[in-house]
mmCIF file of C-alpha atoms in Angstrom:
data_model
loop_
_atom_site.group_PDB
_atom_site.id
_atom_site.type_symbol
_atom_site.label_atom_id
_atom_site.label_comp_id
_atom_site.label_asym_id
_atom_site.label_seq_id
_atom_site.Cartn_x
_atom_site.Cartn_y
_atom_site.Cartn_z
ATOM 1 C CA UNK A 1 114.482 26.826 95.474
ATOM 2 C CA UNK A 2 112.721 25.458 92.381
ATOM 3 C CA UNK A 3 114.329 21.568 90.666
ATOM 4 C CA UNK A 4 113.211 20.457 87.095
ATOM 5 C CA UNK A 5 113.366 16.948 86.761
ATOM 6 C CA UNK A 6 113.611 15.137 83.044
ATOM 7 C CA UNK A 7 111.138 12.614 82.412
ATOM 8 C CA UNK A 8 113.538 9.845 83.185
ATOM 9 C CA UNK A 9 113.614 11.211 86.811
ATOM 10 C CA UNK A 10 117.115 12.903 86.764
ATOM 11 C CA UNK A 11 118.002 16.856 87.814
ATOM 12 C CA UNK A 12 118.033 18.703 84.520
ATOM 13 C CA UNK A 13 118.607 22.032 87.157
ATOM 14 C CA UNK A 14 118.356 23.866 90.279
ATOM 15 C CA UNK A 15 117.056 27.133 90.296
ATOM 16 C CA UNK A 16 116.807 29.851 93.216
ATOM 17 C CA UNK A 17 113.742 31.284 91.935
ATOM 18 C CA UNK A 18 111.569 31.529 88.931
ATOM 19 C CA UNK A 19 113.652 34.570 87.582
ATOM 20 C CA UNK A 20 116.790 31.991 87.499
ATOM 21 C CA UNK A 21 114.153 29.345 85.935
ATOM 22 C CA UNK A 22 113.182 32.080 83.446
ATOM 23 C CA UNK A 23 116.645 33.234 82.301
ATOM 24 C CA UNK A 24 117.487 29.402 81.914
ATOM 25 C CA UNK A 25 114.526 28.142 79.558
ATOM 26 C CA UNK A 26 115.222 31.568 77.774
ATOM 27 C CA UNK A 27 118.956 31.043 77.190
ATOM 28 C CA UNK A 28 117.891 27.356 76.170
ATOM 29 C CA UNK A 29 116.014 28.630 73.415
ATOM 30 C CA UNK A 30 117.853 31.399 72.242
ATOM 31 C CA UNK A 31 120.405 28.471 72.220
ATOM 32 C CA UNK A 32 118.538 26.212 70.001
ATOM 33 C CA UNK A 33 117.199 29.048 67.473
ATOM 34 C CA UNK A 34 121.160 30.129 66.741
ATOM 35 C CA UNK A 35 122.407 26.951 67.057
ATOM 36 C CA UNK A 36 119.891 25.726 63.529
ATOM 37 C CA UNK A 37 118.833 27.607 61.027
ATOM 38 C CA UNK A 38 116.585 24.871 59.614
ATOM 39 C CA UNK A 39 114.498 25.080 63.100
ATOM 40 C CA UNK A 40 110.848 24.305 62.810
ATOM 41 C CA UNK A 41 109.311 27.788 63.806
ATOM 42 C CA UNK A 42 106.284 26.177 64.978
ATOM 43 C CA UNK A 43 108.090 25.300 68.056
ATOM 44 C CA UNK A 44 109.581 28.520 69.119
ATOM 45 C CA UNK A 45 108.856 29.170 73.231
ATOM 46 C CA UNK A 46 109.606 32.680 74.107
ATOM 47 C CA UNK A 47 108.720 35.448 76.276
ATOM 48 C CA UNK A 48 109.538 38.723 75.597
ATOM 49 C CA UNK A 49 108.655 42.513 77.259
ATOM 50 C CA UNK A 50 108.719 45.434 74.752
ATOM 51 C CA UNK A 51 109.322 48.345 76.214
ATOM 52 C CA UNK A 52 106.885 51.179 74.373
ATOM 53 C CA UNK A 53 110.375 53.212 73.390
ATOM 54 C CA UNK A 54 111.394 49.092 71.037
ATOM 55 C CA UNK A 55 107.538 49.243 70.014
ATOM 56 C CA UNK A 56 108.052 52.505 68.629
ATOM 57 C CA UNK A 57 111.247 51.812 66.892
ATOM 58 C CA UNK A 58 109.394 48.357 65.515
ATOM 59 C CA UNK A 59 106.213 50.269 64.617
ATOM 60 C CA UNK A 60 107.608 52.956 62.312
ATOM 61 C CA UNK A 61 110.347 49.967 60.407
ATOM 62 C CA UNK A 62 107.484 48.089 59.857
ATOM 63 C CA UNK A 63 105.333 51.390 58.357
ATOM 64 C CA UNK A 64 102.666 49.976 60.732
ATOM 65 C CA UNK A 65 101.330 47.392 58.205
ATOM 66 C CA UNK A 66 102.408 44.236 59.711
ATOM 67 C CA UNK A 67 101.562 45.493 63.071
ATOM 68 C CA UNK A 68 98.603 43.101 65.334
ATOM 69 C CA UNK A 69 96.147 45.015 66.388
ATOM 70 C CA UNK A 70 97.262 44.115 69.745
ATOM 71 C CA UNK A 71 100.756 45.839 69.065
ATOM 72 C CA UNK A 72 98.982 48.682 67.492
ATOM 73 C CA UNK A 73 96.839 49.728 70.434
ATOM 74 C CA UNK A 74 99.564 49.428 73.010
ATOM 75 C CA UNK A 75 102.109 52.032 70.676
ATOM 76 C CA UNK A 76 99.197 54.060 70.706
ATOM 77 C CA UNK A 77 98.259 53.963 74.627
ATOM 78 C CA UNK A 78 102.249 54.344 75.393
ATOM 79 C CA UNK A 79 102.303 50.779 76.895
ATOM 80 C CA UNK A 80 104.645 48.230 77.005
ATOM 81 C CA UNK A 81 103.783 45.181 75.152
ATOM 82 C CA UNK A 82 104.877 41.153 76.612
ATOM 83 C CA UNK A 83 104.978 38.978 73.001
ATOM 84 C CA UNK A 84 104.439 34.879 75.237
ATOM 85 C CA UNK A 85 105.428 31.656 72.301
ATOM 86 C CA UNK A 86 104.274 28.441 73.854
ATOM 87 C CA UNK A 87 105.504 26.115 71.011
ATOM 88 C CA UNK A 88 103.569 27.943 68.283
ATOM 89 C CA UNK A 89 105.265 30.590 65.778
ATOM 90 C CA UNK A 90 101.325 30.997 64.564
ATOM 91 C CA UNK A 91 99.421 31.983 67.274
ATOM 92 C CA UNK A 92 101.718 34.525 69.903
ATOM 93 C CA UNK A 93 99.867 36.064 72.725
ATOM 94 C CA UNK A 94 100.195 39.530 73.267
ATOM 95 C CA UNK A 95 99.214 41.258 76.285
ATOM 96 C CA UNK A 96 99.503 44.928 77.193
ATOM 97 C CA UNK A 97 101.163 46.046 79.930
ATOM 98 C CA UNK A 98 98.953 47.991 81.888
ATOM 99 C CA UNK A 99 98.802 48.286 85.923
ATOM 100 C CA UNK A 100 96.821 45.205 86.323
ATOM 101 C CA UNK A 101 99.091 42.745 84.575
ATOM 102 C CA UNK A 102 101.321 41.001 86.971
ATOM 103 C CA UNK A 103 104.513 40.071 84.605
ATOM 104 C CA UNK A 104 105.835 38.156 87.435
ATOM 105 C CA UNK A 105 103.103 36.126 87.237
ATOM 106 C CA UNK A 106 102.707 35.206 83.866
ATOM 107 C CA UNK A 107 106.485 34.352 83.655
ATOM 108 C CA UNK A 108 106.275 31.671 86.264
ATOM 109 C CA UNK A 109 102.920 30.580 84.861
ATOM 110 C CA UNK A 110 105.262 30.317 80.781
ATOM 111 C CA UNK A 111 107.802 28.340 83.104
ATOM 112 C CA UNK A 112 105.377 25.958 84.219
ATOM 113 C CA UNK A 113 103.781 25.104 80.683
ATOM 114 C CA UNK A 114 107.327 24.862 79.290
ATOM 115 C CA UNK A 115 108.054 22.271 81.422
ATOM 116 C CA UNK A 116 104.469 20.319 80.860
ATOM 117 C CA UNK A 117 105.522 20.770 77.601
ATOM 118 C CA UNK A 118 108.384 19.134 76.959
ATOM 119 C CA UNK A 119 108.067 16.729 80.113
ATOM 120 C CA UNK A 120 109.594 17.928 82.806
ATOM 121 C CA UNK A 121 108.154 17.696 86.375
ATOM 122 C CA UNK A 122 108.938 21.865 87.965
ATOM 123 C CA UNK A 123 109.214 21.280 91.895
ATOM 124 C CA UNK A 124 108.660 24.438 93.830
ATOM 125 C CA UNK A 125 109.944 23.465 97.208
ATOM 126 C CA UNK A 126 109.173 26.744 98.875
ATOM 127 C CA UNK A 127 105.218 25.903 98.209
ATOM 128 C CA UNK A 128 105.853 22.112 98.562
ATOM 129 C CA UNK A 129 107.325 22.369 102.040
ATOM 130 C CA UNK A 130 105.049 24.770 103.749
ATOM 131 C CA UNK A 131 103.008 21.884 103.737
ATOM 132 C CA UNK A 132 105.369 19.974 105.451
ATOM 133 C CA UNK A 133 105.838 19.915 109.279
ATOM 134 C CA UNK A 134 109.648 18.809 109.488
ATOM 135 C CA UNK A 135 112.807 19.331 106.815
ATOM 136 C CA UNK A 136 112.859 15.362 106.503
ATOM 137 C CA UNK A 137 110.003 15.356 104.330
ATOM 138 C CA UNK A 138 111.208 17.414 101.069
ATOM 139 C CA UNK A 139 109.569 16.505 97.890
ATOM 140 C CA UNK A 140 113.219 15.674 96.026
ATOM 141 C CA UNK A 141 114.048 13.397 98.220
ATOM 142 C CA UNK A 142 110.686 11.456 97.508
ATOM 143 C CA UNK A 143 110.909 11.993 94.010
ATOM 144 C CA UNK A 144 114.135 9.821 93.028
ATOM 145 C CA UNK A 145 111.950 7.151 95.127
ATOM 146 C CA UNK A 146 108.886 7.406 91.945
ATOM 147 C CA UNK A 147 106.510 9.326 94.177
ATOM 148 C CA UNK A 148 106.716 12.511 91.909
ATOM 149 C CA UNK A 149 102.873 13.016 91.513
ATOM 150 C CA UNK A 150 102.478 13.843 95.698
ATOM 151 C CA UNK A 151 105.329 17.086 94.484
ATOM 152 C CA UNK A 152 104.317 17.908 91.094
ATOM 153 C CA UNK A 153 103.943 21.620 90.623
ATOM 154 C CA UNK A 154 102.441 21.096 87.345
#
C-alpha cells in the first residue's frame, strides 16, 4: 500500500500500488489541463506510452517534419515510444521502448518526482515495513506524530 501525504501532513490518498498512484496523478492532470484553457504549459506532468501502430498514425499527420529525432528513430525501428513531462512543456523526455527499458520502473520513479514536486511526502509501506520487526511500528502512524523524514520515500 503506498499514502501521499500534503505538505501540511494530511492523507491526500491511499493507493494499492504504484499503478493506482499512476492512474491517480494522471487523471489529476488530465483534470487540470480540461478543466483551463489558459493553463501555463510549462507545467504540464505527463507520462505517456505510444504504441508504434499511434507513432505511425502521428508520424505521417505530421509529414514527419515536426517529428524529434527521438520519435523518428523509434517509427523507424518499429518501437514503441514513452513521451515523460516533469513540469516542463519544453524539454519532454523520450525514451524508446526497447527490451531493456523497464516501464514499470520509470513510472514509479515519474510518481516519486511528482510528488517532490509539488510537496508531497510518497510512503511506500511495503519497503518501509520490511524494515520493521512488528506491525506496531508502521511509518503512518509515526508520520501524523512529525517524524516523516525516518518514512520518506522521496
Amino acid at each position: 500500500m503506498i499514502q501521499v501525504f500534503g505538505s501540511n501532513k494530511e492523507a491526500i490518498g491511499h493507493f494499492n500500488n504504484y499503478d493506482d498512484l499512476f492512474k491517480h496523478i494522471s487523471s489529476v492532470e488530465n483534470s487540470k489541463l480540461a478543466e483551463c484553457s489558459s493553463r501555463s504549459l510549462g507545467e504540464i506532468w505527463n507520462f505517456a506510452l505510444y504504441t508504434n501502430k499511434r507513432l505511425s498514425y502521428i508520424y505521417y499527420k505530421t509529414l514527419e517534419r515536426s517529428f524529434s529525432k527521438v520519435g523518428k528513430e523509434a517509427f523507424e525501428q518499429e518501437l514503441d515510444l514513452i513521451e515523460i513531462y516533469k513540469g516542463d512543456f519544453q524539454s519532454p523526455l523520450q525514451i524508446p521502448v526497447t527490451p531493456d527499458v523497464n516501464v514499470q520502473e520509470l513510472k514509479e520513479s515519474w510518481c516519486h518526482e511528482y510528488c517532490d514536486a509539488h510537496n508531497y511526502l510518497l510512503v511506500d509501506y511495503k519497503n518501509n515495513c520490511e524494515n520493521h520487526p512488528s506491525i506496531d511500528v508502521i511509518p503512518s502512524a509515526n508520520a501524523a506524530q512529525g517524524e516523516m523524514s525516518q518514512v520518506a520515500s522521496l
